[in-house]
Amino acid sequence: MNTIVITIISLSVIGSLSGVILFLIAQKFKVFEDPRIDDVEGILPGANCGGCGFPGCRGFADACVKAESLDLMFCPVGGNDGMVKVAEALGRVAATKDPTVAVVRCAGSPDHRRRTNRYDSAMTCEIASGLYSGDTACSFGCLGLGDCTVVCTFDAIHMNPVTLLPEVDDAKCTSCGACVKACPKMIIELRKKNKKDRKIYVSCINMDKGASAKKACSVACIGCKACLKACEYDAITIENFLAYIDPVKCKLCRKCVEVCPTDSIQEINFPPRKKADVEVAVTETQANKTIMEGF
Amino acid sequence: MSPNNLLTVSHSPHVFGSESVQKIMYRVLLAMVPAFAVSLIFFGVGALIVTGVAVVSCLVFEYLIARFLLKVKPTLWDGSAAVTGVLLAFNVPSNLPVWMIVVGSLVAIGIAKMSFGGLGKNPFNPALAGRIFLLVSFPVQMTSWPKAVESRFAYLDATTGATPLGIMKEGLKNGQPMVDLLKDIPDYGQMFLGNMSGSLGEISALALLLGGLYLLIKKVITWHIPVSILSTVVLFTGLMWLINPDKFADPLFHLLAGGVILGAIFMATDMVTSPMTPVGQIIFGVGIGLITCLIRLFGAYPEGVSFAILIMNAFVPLIDKYVKPKRFGEVVKHG
Amino acid sequence: MRTFPKGGVHPPGLKIASGSAISLLSLPEIACIHLSQHLGAPAQPVVAKGDAVKVGQLIAEVSGFVSANIHSPVSGIIQKIEPAPDASGYAKPAIFIEVSGDEWLESIDRTPVLAKPNGITGDEIIAKVKEMGIVGLGGATFPSHVKISVPKGKKADILIINGVECEPYLTSDHRLMLEKGEEILTGIQLLMRALGVERAVIGIERNKPDAIRHLAGLAAGYPGITVCALKVKYPQGGEKQLIKAITGREVPSLGLPIEVGAVVHNVGTAFAVYEAVLKNKPLFERVVTVTGKNLAHTANFQVRIGTPVIQLIDAVGGLPGNAAKVINGGPMMGKALPMLGVPVTKGTSGILIMSDQESARKQSMNCIRCSRCSSACPMGLEPYLLMSLGEAKRWEDMESEHTLDCMECGSCSYTCPSHRPLLDYIRIGKSNVNRIIRARK
């Protein structure tokens, strides 16, 4: 009986003493943190993807609280809605951005792009690109070793085992930009997100002269300027034998796709065209245009 | 040209040495053959059953965990699981029931090795982790040692006796004089050959040293760890013996009795759980030697090698962080 | 027997071609001469499409401090100047010359008579070496005139000549030492005069006893020059390792040999310097070993720069059926070629053909912390640690673990029992650390 009492008393004394000491130390070493950082962090998606350019969501929250204005702050995962909430919490105005999505600008599947050698070292794109131009004749194209898939926090980009090219899942992609940074060939671009995930883009970044580009890959952009002439909206530029479609100026009319001799311009998520029926194609384009303008 | 007539392109170097993990592990297994042979001679059937069960269950657990839990391709034939199995068997008495060995193997492979990510990732020696788990869970079975030779044809029903270390510890505690105690233990020649009670692989210093020599020649291990452990044990116990020969046994006894040679040659030298640099390895070895002596001379357990190794395993990352190889061109500056 | 103390490995020597005397390779039909075949800034072309050139005529000149002149290796007409793939597979600017005949500049002395360096001054030697586009022929292709101009405030007291050829298979330096001993020694005299040093040591590994005997015999007639036999160990041909082996001096981390008073040149470079200074012959050809276990025969060719690699292989009977890799250089540090059309450059010391069986990478396993990589590293680094930092992309940590000290000798990957691609990751770490350092400036 005595033992029990002594035990209880001594343990209670030790416990409360420790508690007091802990409390005093906690007070002494307390770090003041703006409570708004916690609020903002609560609003953020918590993926810690680094797409905002800050180390993790808390880093971004901290930066948002400290920043003079939110003009340069943007969380691609939370998007405009998220930023509006952040701005409300801080009593400021959020900068809005058009939503974007990652696009892989290479279509050189093995059918189109001849393999010229066999790569046998550590299987990452970064290491392969540090060694040489790649295992195909095109020194610009995708290496197919999937560094972009490894860095994606959102499971939104996967290697297609047939084409050996990465494919972006538009629904999952938050355009955090991790894959863009990971790709040593700089193939991936964040482009404006359109209605129904429609996309028109040049799926090639080969800057060689047309002849050698074509020799390396049958779907390479050869810089022939056919699309430049076809485009009514001045959205296409050609530099270093390579066409680029400005996603903001592009009205998704698909005329460039029709004229491209090497099929290097992709149209994605469009309704199928009626064969050889130019009239219809044009009306459809008009319809699309109206939709877009109304948008 | 091979596949599809394409040239292969890779980073240099383009040639490789003939060493492989398998070769290293199989060499370790080969080096343990003499010790195993000696335990067959002295413990007979029991040694065979215990070793067989330990190896098979380690292999099975490794396969099952890799295949179904980690979902990676099992690397059964790299030999590391077999080495763990043999070492676990070497560290238990030869009359341990099968189910306990299986539990020990599960702890060794499942908890100490695979849960950290498999070969090369484990901070603690798996066989020792398994052994210590058994020792603290089943202290009676783990410390009832079959007598050598007598229990050659017995397994669970073996007649048991104390190990020399146990006799020494118990005797000194009860205040028996050293002279009487030395009469109770086998003479040093017999101990060197392995004719004494103990874990099944630790008994014969001769066989273990043979295996160690083979590993040294084949460059599987370097001298740093074994030599630093053994010399620390000799120096420390020798010092205590010189101070008070009635209270402390002589250094030769401490070398031959118990698992210090097994530990120094086969357990502490486990590459995965020992430091990378020679200097680090010496620090590691001295630490093991000291802790072993402290436990043996002043602790409650008669034997402390496995605890010593596990404790020092925990210091390996620290040692590797602060003991770095000397770089080329680091200090020297000529005019 | 001397060697460097730290690390190193012993790959089998396999000097199959060491018995084949240097033979001339026929001229190519079209020579492709890259403008960047030395360390430093690419040379600027001084010819235009359609120009006729003679052998030895300047076709591209230095641009910047570290750069080298390039001379036409053939006579003919400039066909075009446009990018062509080099050993990395990337297209780099190159001059294409359509070969016709073999007409040399009159100024080049083509007689085999041994010339003597009478009265020529150090500055004249340096100027000549620069004019003739000499670069280090050991593989690094560092412009030689930069290396023999001792910077202000520094002083060289020993010239070390690298005749180690520690890479397995390669024999071009070995043959050169046997066949051009006097010329090499005269070249060394010229280098000594340019550097203002009294002492030169030729380091040769003792797996080449004939070369040691031959050069030691000849060196008796050349005051100040001695031959030092070295124990066989890779990478003894590394500049810092060789200095350590011969003089015991240790070049400080990230420092240059001149900081310990030493300058290292390859035997091939010494020979090229002799020809440039005393024979007026620019660097437009070199000795290239063509070798491999499965070749019908092996050879040491004297090849004009710009000759396509395929022509060298055809000259030894073509690619064997099981050939998987064609390596520009030796098996430890050479570069695997993605295509055979690439031309021989000033840095090509050998073409090595290997089968899959010899050179394929094995399945990589977990690191078992055996520490063989750290004991093999001649620079005293910890490759296992650098690789795991590289995998985690921790570039700053790689920098503080001295990844820039790595000279990419490949000893770590060679020795790893788990077949881990250690050097692959260290390389990528080096390039990222260099990028970070550049960004800091």
PDB file of C-alpha atoms in Angstrom, chain B residues 1-3 6-22 24-25 27 75 78 117-121 218-221 271-277 281 316-317 320 323-335, chain C residues 6 240-241 244 249-253 259 319 321 323-327 331-334 336-338 340 354 356 358-359 361-362 365-372 378-382 384-385 401-402 405 410 413-414 417-419 423-424 427:
ATOM      1  CA  MET B   1      26.392  -6.133 -84.542  1.00  0.00           C
ATOM      2  CA  SER B   2      24.053  -7.272 -81.848  1.00  0.00           C
ATOM      3  CA  PRO B   3      20.341  -6.489 -81.471  1.00  0.00           C
ATOM      4  CA  LEU B   6      22.669  -1.119 -83.733  1.00  0.00           C
ATOM      5  CA  LEU B   7      25.790   0.099 -82.006  1.00  0.00           C
ATOM      6  CA  THR B   8      25.586   0.289 -78.250  1.00  0.00           C
ATOM      7  CA  VAL B   9      26.346   3.629 -76.650  1.00  0.00           C
ATOM      8  CA  SER B  10      27.100   4.019 -72.983  1.00  0.00           C
ATOM      9  CA  HIS B  11      29.059   6.120 -70.574  1.00  0.00           C
ATOM     10  CA  SER B  12      32.607   5.006 -69.828  1.00  0.00           C
ATOM     11  CA  PRO B  13      34.007   2.769 -68.436  1.00  0.00           C
ATOM     12  CA  HIS B  14      33.238   0.032 -70.932  1.00  0.00           C
ATOM     13  CA  VAL B  15      34.891  -2.815 -69.058  1.00  0.00           C
ATOM     14  CA  PHE B  16      34.154  -4.045 -65.591  1.00  0.00           C
ATOM     15  CA  GLY B  17      35.880  -6.019 -62.904  1.00  0.00           C
ATOM     16  CA  SER B  18      34.864  -9.600 -62.265  1.00  0.00           C
ATOM     17  CA  GLU B  19      33.626  -8.947 -58.713  1.00  0.00           C
ATOM     18  CA  SER B  20      29.954  -9.381 -57.962  1.00  0.00           C
ATOM     19  CA  VAL B  21      27.739  -9.454 -54.898  1.00  0.00           C
ATOM     20  CA  GLN B  22      27.086 -13.153 -55.479  1.00  0.00           C
ATOM     21  CA  ILE B  24      31.321 -12.064 -52.274  1.00  0.00           C
ATOM     22  CA  MET B  25      28.407 -13.776 -50.542  1.00  0.00           C
ATOM     23  CA  ARG B  27      32.927 -16.618 -50.536  1.00  0.00           C
ATOM     24  CA  THR B  75      17.143 -11.568 -55.513  1.00  0.00           C
ATOM     25  CA  ASP B  78      22.692 -13.140 -54.405  1.00  0.00           C
ATOM     26  CA  GLY B 117      14.622  -1.890 -48.222  1.00  0.00           C
ATOM     27  CA  GLY B 118      16.559  -5.118 -48.521  1.00  0.00           C
ATOM     28  CA  LEU B 119      20.198  -5.869 -49.123  1.00  0.00           C
ATOM     29  CA  GLY B 120      22.464  -2.946 -48.443  1.00  0.00           C
ATOM     30  CA  LYS B 121      19.893  -0.742 -46.730  1.00  0.00           C
ATOM     31  CA  LYS B 218      40.101 -13.133 -51.220  1.00  0.00           C
ATOM     32  CA  LYS B 219      39.847  -9.485 -50.143  1.00  0.00           C
ATOM     33  CA  VAL B 220      36.255  -9.883 -48.989  1.00  0.00           C
ATOM     34  CA  ILE B 221      37.210  -8.293 -45.676  1.00  0.00           C
ATOM     35  CA  MET B 271      29.986  -4.608 -45.206  1.00  0.00           C
ATOM     36  CA  VAL B 272      26.517  -3.194 -45.047  1.00  0.00           C
ATOM     37  CA  THR B 273      26.660  -2.392 -41.359  1.00  0.00           C
ATOM     38  CA  SER B 274      30.281  -1.353 -40.941  1.00  0.00           C
ATOM     39  CA  PRO B 275      32.049   1.932 -41.745  1.00  0.00           C
ATOM     40  CA  MET B 276      33.525   2.632 -45.164  1.00  0.00           C
ATOM     41  CA  THR B 277      36.969   3.992 -44.366  1.00  0.00           C
ATOM     42  CA  GLN B 281      36.575   0.639 -39.291  1.00  0.00           C
ATOM     43  CA  VAL B 316      28.171   3.709 -38.391  1.00  0.00           C
ATOM     44  CA  PRO B 317      26.379   6.610 -40.112  1.00  0.00           C
ATOM     45  CA  ASP B 320      30.978   7.666 -41.948  1.00  0.00           C
ATOM     46  CA  VAL B 323      35.697   9.970 -40.867  1.00  0.00           C
ATOM     47  CA  LYS B 324      36.370  10.693 -44.519  1.00  0.00           C
ATOM     48  CA  PRO B 325      39.091   9.265 -46.712  1.00  0.00           C
ATOM     49  CA  LYS B 326      41.981  11.637 -47.243  1.00  0.00           C
ATOM     50  CA  ARG B 327      41.498  13.305 -50.562  1.00  0.00           C
ATOM     51  CA  PHE B 328      44.189  13.651 -53.179  1.00  0.00           C
ATOM     52  CA  GLY B 329      45.690  17.129 -52.984  1.00  0.00           C
ATOM     53  CA  GLU B 330      43.819  17.980 -49.825  1.00  0.00           C
ATOM     54  CA  VAL B 331      46.559  19.276 -47.534  1.00  0.00           C
ATOM     55  CA  VAL B 332      49.947  18.982 -49.156  1.00  0.00           C
ATOM     56  CA  LYS B 333      51.057  22.101 -50.995  1.00  0.00           C
ATOM     57  CA  HIS B 334      54.485  22.338 -52.550  1.00  0.00           C
ATOM     58  CA  GLY B 335      56.117  25.403 -54.015  1.00  0.00           C
TER      59      GLY B 335
ATOM     60  CA  LYS C   6      46.054   6.130 -53.464  1.00  0.00           C
ATOM     61  CA  LYS C 240      48.056  14.317 -61.106  1.00  0.00           C
ATOM     62  CA  GLN C 241      48.704  10.615 -60.516  1.00  0.00           C
ATOM     63  CA  LYS C 244      52.674  12.019 -57.680  1.00  0.00           C
ATOM     64  CA  ARG C 249      54.332  15.990 -55.214  1.00  0.00           C
ATOM     65  CA  GLU C 250      50.608  16.294 -54.823  1.00  0.00           C
ATOM     66  CA  VAL C 251      48.809  18.789 -57.013  1.00  0.00           C
ATOM     67  CA  PRO C 252      46.302  20.594 -54.786  1.00  0.00           C
ATOM     68  CA  SER C 253      42.627  19.858 -55.224  1.00  0.00           C
ATOM     69  CA  GLU C 259      51.399  24.845 -58.828  1.00  0.00           C
ATOM     70  CA  LEU C 319      33.346  -4.947 -88.018  1.00  0.00           C
ATOM     71  CA  GLY C 321      29.769 -10.062 -86.423  1.00  0.00           C
ATOM     72  CA  ALA C 323      30.686  -6.145 -82.466  1.00  0.00           C
ATOM     73  CA  ALA C 324      28.426  -4.114 -80.184  1.00  0.00           C
ATOM     74  CA  LYS C 325      30.446  -1.082 -79.262  1.00  0.00           C
ATOM     75  CA  VAL C 326      32.902   1.064 -81.139  1.00  0.00           C
ATOM     76  CA  ILE C 327      34.852   3.173 -78.713  1.00  0.00           C
ATOM     77  CA  PRO C 331      37.796   1.054 -72.568  1.00  0.00           C
ATOM     78  CA  MET C 332      38.071   2.991 -69.298  1.00  0.00           C
ATOM     79  CA  MET C 333      37.625   6.576 -70.452  1.00  0.00           C
ATOM     80  CA  GLY C 334      36.818   6.322 -74.159  1.00  0.00           C
ATOM     81  CA  ALA C 336      31.260   4.954 -77.361  1.00  0.00           C
ATOM     82  CA  LEU C 337      30.374   6.151 -80.836  1.00  0.00           C
ATOM     83  CA  PRO C 338      26.710   6.282 -81.879  1.00  0.00           C
ATOM     84  CA  LEU C 340      30.689   5.160 -87.642  1.00  0.00           C
ATOM     85  CA  MET C 354      34.090  -4.636 -78.291  1.00  0.00           C
ATOM     86  CA  ASP C 356      28.385  -7.232 -75.998  1.00  0.00           C
ATOM     87  CA  GLU C 358      32.901  -7.861 -73.012  1.00  0.00           C
ATOM     88  CA  SER C 359      31.270  -4.509 -72.537  1.00  0.00           C
ATOM     89  CA  ARG C 361      26.488  -3.408 -68.431  1.00  0.00           C
ATOM     90  CA  LYS C 362      25.238  -5.852 -65.853  1.00  0.00           C
ATOM     91  CA  MET C 365      21.885  -3.941 -57.559  1.00  0.00           C
ATOM     92  CA  ASN C 366      21.692  -2.155 -54.216  1.00  0.00           C
ATOM     93  CA  CYS C 367      24.905  -0.744 -52.808  1.00  0.00           C
ATOM     94  CA  ILE C 368      26.268  -3.206 -50.261  1.00  0.00           C
ATOM     95  CA  ARG C 369      28.632  -0.599 -48.831  1.00  0.00           C
ATOM     96  CA  CYS C 370      31.665  -2.751 -49.520  1.00  0.00           C
ATOM     97  CA  SER C 371      33.770   0.435 -49.882  1.00  0.00           C
ATOM     98  CA  ARG C 372      35.606  -0.924 -52.899  1.00  0.00           C
ATOM     99  CA  PRO C 378      42.574   7.699 -56.961  1.00  0.00           C
ATOM    100  CA  MET C 379      41.274  11.079 -55.822  1.00  0.00           C
ATOM    101  CA  GLY C 380      40.154   9.850 -52.397  1.00  0.00           C
ATOM    102  CA  LEU C 381      36.473  10.511 -52.971  1.00  0.00           C
ATOM    103  CA  GLU C 382      33.482   8.444 -51.895  1.00  0.00           C
ATOM    104  CA  TYR C 384      28.941   5.520 -53.387  1.00  0.00           C
ATOM    105  CA  LEU C 385      27.983   8.675 -51.520  1.00  0.00           C
ATOM    106  CA  GLU C 401      31.701  16.273 -51.122  1.00  0.00           C
ATOM    107  CA  HIS C 402      34.234  17.463 -53.729  1.00  0.00           C
ATOM    108  CA  ASP C 405      37.861  16.535 -57.932  1.00  0.00           C
ATOM    109  CA  GLY C 410      35.983   5.034 -64.085  1.00  0.00           C
ATOM    110  CA  SER C 413      32.280   1.763 -61.763  1.00  0.00           C
ATOM    111  CA  TYR C 414      34.907  -0.776 -62.807  1.00  0.00           C
ATOM    112  CA  PRO C 417      30.449  -5.617 -57.272  1.00  0.00           C
ATOM    113  CA  SER C 418      26.851  -4.405 -57.445  1.00  0.00           C
ATOM    114  CA  HIS C 419      27.473  -3.053 -60.954  1.00  0.00           C
ATOM    115  CA  LEU C 423      30.340   7.384 -62.653  1.00  0.00           C
ATOM    116  CA  ASP C 424      27.161   8.093 -64.659  1.00  0.00           C
ATOM    117  CA  ARG C 427      29.264  12.974 -64.136  1.00  0.00           C
TER     118      ARG C 427
END
